[in-house]
Coordinates of C-alpha atoms in Angstrom, one line a residue:
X466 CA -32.6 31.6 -4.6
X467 CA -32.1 31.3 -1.2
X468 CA -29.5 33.8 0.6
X469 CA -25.9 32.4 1.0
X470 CA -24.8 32.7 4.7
X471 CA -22.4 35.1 5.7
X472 CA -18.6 33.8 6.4
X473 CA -18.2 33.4 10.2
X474 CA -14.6 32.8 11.8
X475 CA -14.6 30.6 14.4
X476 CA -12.5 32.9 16.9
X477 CA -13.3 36.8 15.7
X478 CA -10.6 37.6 18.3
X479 CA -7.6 36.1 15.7
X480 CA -9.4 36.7 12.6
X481 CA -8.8 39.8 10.7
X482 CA -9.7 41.3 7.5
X483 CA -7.4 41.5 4.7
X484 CA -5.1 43.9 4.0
X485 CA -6.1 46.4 1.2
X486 CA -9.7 44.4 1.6
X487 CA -12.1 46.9 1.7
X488 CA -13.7 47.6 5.4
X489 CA -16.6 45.9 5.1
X490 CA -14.8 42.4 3.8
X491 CA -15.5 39.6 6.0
X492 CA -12.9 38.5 8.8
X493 CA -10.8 35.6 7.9
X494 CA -8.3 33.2 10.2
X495 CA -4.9 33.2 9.6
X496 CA -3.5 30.2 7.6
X497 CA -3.1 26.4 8.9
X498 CA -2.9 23.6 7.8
X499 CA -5.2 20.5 8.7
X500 CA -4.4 16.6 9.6
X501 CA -7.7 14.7 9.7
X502 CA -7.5 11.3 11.2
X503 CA -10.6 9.1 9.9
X504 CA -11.4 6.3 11.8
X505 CA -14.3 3.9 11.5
X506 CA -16.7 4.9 13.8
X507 CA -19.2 3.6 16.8
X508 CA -22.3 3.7 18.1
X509 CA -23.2 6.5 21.1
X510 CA -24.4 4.1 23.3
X511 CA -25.4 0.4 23.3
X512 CA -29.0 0.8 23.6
X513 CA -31.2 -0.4 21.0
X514 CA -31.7 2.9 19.2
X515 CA -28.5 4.3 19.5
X516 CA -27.3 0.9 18.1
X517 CA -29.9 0.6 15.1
X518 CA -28.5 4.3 14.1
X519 CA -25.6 3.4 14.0
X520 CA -25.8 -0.2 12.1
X521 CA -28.3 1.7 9.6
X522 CA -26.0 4.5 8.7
X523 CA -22.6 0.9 8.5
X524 CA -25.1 -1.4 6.7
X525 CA -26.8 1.7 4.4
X526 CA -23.3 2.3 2.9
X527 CA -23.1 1.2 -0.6
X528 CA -19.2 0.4 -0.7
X529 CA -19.9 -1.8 2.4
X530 CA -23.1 -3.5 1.0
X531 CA -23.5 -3.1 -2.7
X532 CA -26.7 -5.2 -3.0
X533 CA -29.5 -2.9 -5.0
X534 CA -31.0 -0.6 -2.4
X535 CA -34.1 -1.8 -4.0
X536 CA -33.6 -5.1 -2.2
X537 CA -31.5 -4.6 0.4
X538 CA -32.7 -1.5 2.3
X539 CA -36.3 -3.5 3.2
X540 CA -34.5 -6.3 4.1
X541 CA -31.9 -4.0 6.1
X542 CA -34.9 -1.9 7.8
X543 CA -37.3 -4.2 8.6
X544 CA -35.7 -7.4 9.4
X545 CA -32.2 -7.1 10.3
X546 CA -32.2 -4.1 12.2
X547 CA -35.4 -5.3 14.1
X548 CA -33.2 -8.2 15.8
X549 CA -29.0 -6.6 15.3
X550 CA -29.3 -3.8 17.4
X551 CA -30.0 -6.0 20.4
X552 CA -27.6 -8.8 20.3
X553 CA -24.9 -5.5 19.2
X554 CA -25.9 -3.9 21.7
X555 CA -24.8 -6.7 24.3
X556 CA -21.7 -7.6 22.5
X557 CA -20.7 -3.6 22.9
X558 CA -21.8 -3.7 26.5
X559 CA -18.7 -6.6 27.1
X560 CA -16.3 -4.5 26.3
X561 CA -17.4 -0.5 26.5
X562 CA -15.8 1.5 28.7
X563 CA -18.0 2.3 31.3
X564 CA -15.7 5.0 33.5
X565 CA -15.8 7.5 29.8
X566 CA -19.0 6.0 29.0
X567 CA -17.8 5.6 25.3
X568 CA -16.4 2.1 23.2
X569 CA -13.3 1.6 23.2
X570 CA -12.6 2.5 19.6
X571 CA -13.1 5.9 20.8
X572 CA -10.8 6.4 24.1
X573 CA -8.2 4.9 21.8
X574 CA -8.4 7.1 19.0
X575 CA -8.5 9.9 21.5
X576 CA -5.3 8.4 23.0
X577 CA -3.2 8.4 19.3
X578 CA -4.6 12.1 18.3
X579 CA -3.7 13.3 21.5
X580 CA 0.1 11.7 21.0
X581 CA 0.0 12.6 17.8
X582 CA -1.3 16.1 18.0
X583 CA 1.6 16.6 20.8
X584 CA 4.2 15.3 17.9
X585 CA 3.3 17.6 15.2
X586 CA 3.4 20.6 17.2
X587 CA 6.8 19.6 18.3
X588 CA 7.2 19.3 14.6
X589 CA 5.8 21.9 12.9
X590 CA 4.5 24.1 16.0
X591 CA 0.9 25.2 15.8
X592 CA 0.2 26.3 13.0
X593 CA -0.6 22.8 11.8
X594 CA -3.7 21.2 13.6
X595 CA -4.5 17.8 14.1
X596 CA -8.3 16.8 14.7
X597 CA -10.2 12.8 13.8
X598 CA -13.4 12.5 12.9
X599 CA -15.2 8.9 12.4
X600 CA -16.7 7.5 8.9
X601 CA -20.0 6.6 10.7
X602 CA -21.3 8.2 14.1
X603 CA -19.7 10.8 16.1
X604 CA -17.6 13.0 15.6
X605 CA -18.9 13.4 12.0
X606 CA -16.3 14.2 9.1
X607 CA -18.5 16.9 7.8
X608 CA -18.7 18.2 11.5
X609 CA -14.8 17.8 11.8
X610 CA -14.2 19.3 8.1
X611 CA -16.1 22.6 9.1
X612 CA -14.4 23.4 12.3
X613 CA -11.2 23.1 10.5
X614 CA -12.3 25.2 7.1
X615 CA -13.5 27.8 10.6
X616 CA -10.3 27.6 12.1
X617 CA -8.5 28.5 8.7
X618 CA -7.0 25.2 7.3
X619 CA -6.4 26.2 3.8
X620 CA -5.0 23.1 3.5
X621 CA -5.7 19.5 5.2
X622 CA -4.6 16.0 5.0
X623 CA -6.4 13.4 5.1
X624 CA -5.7 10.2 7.0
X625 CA -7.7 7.0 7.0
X626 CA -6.4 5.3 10.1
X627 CA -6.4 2.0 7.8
X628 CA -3.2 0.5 7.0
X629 CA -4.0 -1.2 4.0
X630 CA -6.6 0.2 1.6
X631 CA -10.2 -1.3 0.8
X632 CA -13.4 0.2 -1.2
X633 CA -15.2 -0.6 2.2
X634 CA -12.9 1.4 4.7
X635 CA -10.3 3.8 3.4
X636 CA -12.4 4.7 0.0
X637 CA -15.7 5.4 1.8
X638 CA -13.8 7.4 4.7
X639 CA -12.5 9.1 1.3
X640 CA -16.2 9.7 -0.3
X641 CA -17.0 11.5 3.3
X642 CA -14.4 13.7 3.4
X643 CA -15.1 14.5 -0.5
X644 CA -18.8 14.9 0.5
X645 CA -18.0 17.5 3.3
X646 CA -16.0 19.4 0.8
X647 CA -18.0 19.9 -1.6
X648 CA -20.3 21.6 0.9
X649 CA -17.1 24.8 1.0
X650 CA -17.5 27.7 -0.6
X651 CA -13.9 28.2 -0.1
X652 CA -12.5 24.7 -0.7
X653 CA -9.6 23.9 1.0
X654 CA -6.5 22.2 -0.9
X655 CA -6.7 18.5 -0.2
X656 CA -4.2 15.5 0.4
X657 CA -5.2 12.0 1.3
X658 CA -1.9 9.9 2.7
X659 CA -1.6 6.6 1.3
X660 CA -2.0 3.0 2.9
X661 CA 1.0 2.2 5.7
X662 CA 0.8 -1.5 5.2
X663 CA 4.5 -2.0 4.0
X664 CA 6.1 1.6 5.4
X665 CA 9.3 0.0 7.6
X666 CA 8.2 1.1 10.4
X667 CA 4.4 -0.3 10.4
X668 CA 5.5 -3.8 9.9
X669 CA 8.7 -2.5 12.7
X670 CA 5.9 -1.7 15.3
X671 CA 4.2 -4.6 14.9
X672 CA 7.3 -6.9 15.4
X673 CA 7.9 -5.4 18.2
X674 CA 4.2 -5.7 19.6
X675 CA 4.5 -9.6 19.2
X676 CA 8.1 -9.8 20.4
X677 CA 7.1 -8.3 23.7
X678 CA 3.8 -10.1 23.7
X679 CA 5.8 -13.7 22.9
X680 CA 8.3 -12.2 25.9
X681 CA 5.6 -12.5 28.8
X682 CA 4.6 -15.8 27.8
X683 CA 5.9 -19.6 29.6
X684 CA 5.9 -20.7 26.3
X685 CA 6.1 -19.8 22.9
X686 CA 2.7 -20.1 20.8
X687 CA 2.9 -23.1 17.7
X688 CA 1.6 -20.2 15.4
X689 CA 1.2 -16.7 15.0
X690 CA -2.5 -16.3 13.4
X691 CA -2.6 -12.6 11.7
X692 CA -6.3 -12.1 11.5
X693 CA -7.6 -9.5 8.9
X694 CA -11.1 -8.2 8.5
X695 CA -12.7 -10.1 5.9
X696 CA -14.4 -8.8 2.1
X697 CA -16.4 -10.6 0.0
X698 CA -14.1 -12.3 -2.3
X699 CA -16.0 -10.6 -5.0
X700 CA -14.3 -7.9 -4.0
X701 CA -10.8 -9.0 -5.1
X702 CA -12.1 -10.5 -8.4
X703 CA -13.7 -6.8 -8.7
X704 CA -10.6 -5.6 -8.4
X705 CA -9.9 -4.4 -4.7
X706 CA -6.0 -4.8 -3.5
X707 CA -7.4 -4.8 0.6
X708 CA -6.0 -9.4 0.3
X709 CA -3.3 -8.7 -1.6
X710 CA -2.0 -6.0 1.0
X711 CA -2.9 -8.0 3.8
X712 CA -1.0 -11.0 2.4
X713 CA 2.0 -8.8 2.4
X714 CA 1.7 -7.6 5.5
X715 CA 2.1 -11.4 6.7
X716 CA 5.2 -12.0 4.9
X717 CA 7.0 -8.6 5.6
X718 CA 6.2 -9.3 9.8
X719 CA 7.1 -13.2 9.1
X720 CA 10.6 -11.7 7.5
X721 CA 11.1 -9.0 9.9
X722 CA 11.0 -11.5 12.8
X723 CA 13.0 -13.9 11.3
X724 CA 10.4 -16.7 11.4
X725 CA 9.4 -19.7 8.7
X726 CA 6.1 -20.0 7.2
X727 CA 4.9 -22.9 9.8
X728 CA 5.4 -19.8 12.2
X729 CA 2.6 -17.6 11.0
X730 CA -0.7 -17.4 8.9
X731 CA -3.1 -15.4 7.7
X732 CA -6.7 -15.2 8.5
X733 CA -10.1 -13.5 7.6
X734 CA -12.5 -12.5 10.1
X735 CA -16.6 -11.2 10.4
X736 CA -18.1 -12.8 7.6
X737 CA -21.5 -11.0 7.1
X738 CA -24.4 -12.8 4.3
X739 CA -24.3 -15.7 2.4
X740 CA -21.7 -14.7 -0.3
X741 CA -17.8 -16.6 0.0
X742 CA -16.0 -14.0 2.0
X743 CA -11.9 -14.2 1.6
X744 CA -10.1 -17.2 2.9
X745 CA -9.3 -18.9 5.4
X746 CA -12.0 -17.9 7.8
X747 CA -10.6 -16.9 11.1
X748 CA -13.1 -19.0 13.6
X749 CA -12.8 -21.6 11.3
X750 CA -9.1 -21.8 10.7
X751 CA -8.5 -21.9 14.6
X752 CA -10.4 -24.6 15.2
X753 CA -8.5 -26.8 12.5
X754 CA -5.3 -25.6 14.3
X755 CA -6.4 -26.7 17.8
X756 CA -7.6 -30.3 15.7
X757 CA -4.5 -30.8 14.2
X758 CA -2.1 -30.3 17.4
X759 CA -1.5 -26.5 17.4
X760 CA -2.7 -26.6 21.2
X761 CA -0.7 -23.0 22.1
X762 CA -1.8 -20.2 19.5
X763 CA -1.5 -16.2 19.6
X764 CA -3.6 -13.9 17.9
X765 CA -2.7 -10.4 16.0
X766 CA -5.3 -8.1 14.4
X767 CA -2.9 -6.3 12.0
X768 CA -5.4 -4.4 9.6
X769 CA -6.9 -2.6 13.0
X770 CA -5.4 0.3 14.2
X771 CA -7.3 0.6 17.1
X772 CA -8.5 -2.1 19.3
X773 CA -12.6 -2.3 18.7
X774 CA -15.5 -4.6 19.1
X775 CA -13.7 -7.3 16.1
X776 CA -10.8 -7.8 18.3
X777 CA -11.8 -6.7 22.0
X778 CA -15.2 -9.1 21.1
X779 CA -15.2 -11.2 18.1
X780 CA -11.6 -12.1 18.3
X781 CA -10.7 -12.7 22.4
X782 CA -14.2 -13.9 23.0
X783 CA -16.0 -16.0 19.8
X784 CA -12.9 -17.1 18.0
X785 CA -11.1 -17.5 21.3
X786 CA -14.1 -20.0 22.0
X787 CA -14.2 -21.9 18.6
X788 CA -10.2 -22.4 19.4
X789 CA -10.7 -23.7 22.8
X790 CA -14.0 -26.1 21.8
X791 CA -12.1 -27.8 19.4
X792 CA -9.4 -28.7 22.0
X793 CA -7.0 -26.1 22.0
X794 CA -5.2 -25.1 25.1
X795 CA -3.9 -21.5 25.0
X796 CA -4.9 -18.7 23.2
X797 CA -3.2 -15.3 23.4
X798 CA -4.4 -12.2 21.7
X799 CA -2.0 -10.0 21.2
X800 CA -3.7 -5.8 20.8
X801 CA -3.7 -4.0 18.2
X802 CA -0.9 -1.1 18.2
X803 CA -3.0 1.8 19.8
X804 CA -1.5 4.4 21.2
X805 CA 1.5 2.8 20.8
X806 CA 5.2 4.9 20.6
X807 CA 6.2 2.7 17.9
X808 CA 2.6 2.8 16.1
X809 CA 2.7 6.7 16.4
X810 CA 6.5 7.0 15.1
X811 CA 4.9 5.3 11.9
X812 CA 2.0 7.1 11.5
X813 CA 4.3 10.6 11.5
X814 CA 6.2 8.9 9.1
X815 CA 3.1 9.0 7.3
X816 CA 2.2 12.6 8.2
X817 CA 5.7 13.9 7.2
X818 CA 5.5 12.3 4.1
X819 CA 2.4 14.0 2.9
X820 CA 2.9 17.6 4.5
X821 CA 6.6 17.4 2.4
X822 CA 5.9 20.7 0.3
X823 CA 3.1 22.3 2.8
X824 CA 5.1 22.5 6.1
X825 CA 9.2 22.0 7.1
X826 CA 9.8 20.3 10.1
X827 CA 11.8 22.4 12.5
X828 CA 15.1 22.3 12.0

């Protein structure tokens, strides 16, 4: 049996052995409590090994794919990721942020921890830290869950930076954070928040996002496309609530802002393989707008949290194309809510909600 390695704290200056432990008991960290933000992840870099890493570890995950490895890992290996990492590659290189040298997925989510973290010490002070981690790439949950479990988080929510819930996003950031877990001698108590989709001030933040988007703008757009990240629709007959949620979403931001259903729409975007994928299919759907007179469109990417290579890419670049070659005029894309004040007032709402019992506010 191999030996078990000895308990380390992370800062031997803070930690200190029990009292009434005997003297050669192990140093431990006083108590905290943990708020891990998962988000979805990105590649290092956009050259063609960095990017076949990081589409091997996306396209190896079985609630994202959930062909028979048997089958699909050969196909995944030796054809798809001989010819995906380059044309990835150059769709990341559009939009990467070359001054950090990172995507943009990342400076953003660095942007709502670091708003975030600055609100819950306000909040609760520091005894409650607030750290992300990514489902795929770096910074790793496992890497994440072990600096907090060093730091002494007894305790730690968990927080899929997904507003609605799917098998593909919010349970597999789930299974990783389970996985790192189970890897703790001393297991931390765990919480994972639930899905935002419907919380008040979600749909409030959104509204607002549009209403100051439709503000700038000569005139206002025919239609209001809410484009969602699309599933196999296999998925929903399996059982997943991701289109159901989404659908919501629609009709909470069509009554918040007052609008009619000609007003707004919803959408389904990056179809992957040759299964039916949930409808209507973005790219497609804004070219039958632009065809049937809906010259002046906007664009909203409500299921991201964070704008990425689907809405900085795939959204203001290839559907923003299939809109105009079809004859349509204008096309605005609204961002995703970010670092947003309003998108971080929700997400405490969130955090509050789930630390009820572990921390009080500050009076």
């Amino acid at each position: 049996m191999a030996k078990a390695k000895p308990y380390k704290a992370s800062d031997p200056s803070v930690a200190k052995c029990p009292v009434h432990a005997q003297a050669d008991h192990p140093a431990i960290m006083p108590e905290k409590i943990g708020i891990l933000v998962a988000n979805l992840g990105t590649p290092d870099a956009t050259d063609y090994w960095s990017m076949r890493r990081y589409l091997s570890e996306f396209l190896s995950d079985r609630r994202v794919v959930d062909y028979s490895p048997w089958l699909w890992q050969p196909l995944l290996q030796l054809i798809i990721l001989s010819r995906r990492p380059f044309s990835s590659g150059e769709a990341y290189r559009s939009i990467w942020n070359t001054e950090a040298d990172e995507s943009p997925l990342l400076t953003i989510t660095k942007q709502q921890i670091s708003k975030i973290k600055e609100r819950v010490e306000k909040t609760y002070g520091t005894e409650v830290v607030v750290d992300f981690c990514m489902r795929y790439g770096n910074p790793s949950t496992k890497s994440k869950v072990q600096q907090m479990v060093d730091a002494g988080c007894q305790k730690i929510l968990f927080l899929p930076l997904y507003p609605h819930y799917a098998g593909a996003t919010s349970a597999t950031a789930c299974d990783a954070f389970f996985d790192a877990l189970k890897t703790q001698k001393w297991q931390p108590i765990a919480r994972v928040a639930e899905p935002y989709f419907e919380n008040p001030k979600y749909i409030d933040a959104l509204a607002q996002s549009i209403e100051r988007a439709y503000a700038k703008l000569d005139v206002k757009p025919d239609i209001l496309v809410c484009s969602y990240h699309g599933l196999p629709q296999r998925y929903l007959l399996e059982g997943d609530p991701y289109h159901c949620q989404c659908v919501k979403t629609t009709r909470l931001l069509k009554e918040r802002l007052g609008w009619d259903d000609t007003e707004i729409t919803s959408t389904f975007q990056s179809k992957f393989g040759p299964e039916e994928w949930l409808q209507p299919y973005t790219v497609e759907e804004v070219a039958r707008l632009a065809e049937n007179g809906k010259k002046n469109i906007a664009v909203c990417a409500p299921a991201f949290a964070s704008d990425c290579i689907e809405t900085l890419e795939e959204i203001n670049e290839e559907i923003k194309e299939s809109f105009e070659e079809a004859g349509g005029d204008v096309f605005t894309y609204i961002p995703c809510l970010n670092d947003d004040d309003a998108h971080i007032d929700a997400l405490m709402d969130v955090v509050e909600t789930n630390l009820s019992g572990w921390a009080a506010p500050y009076k």
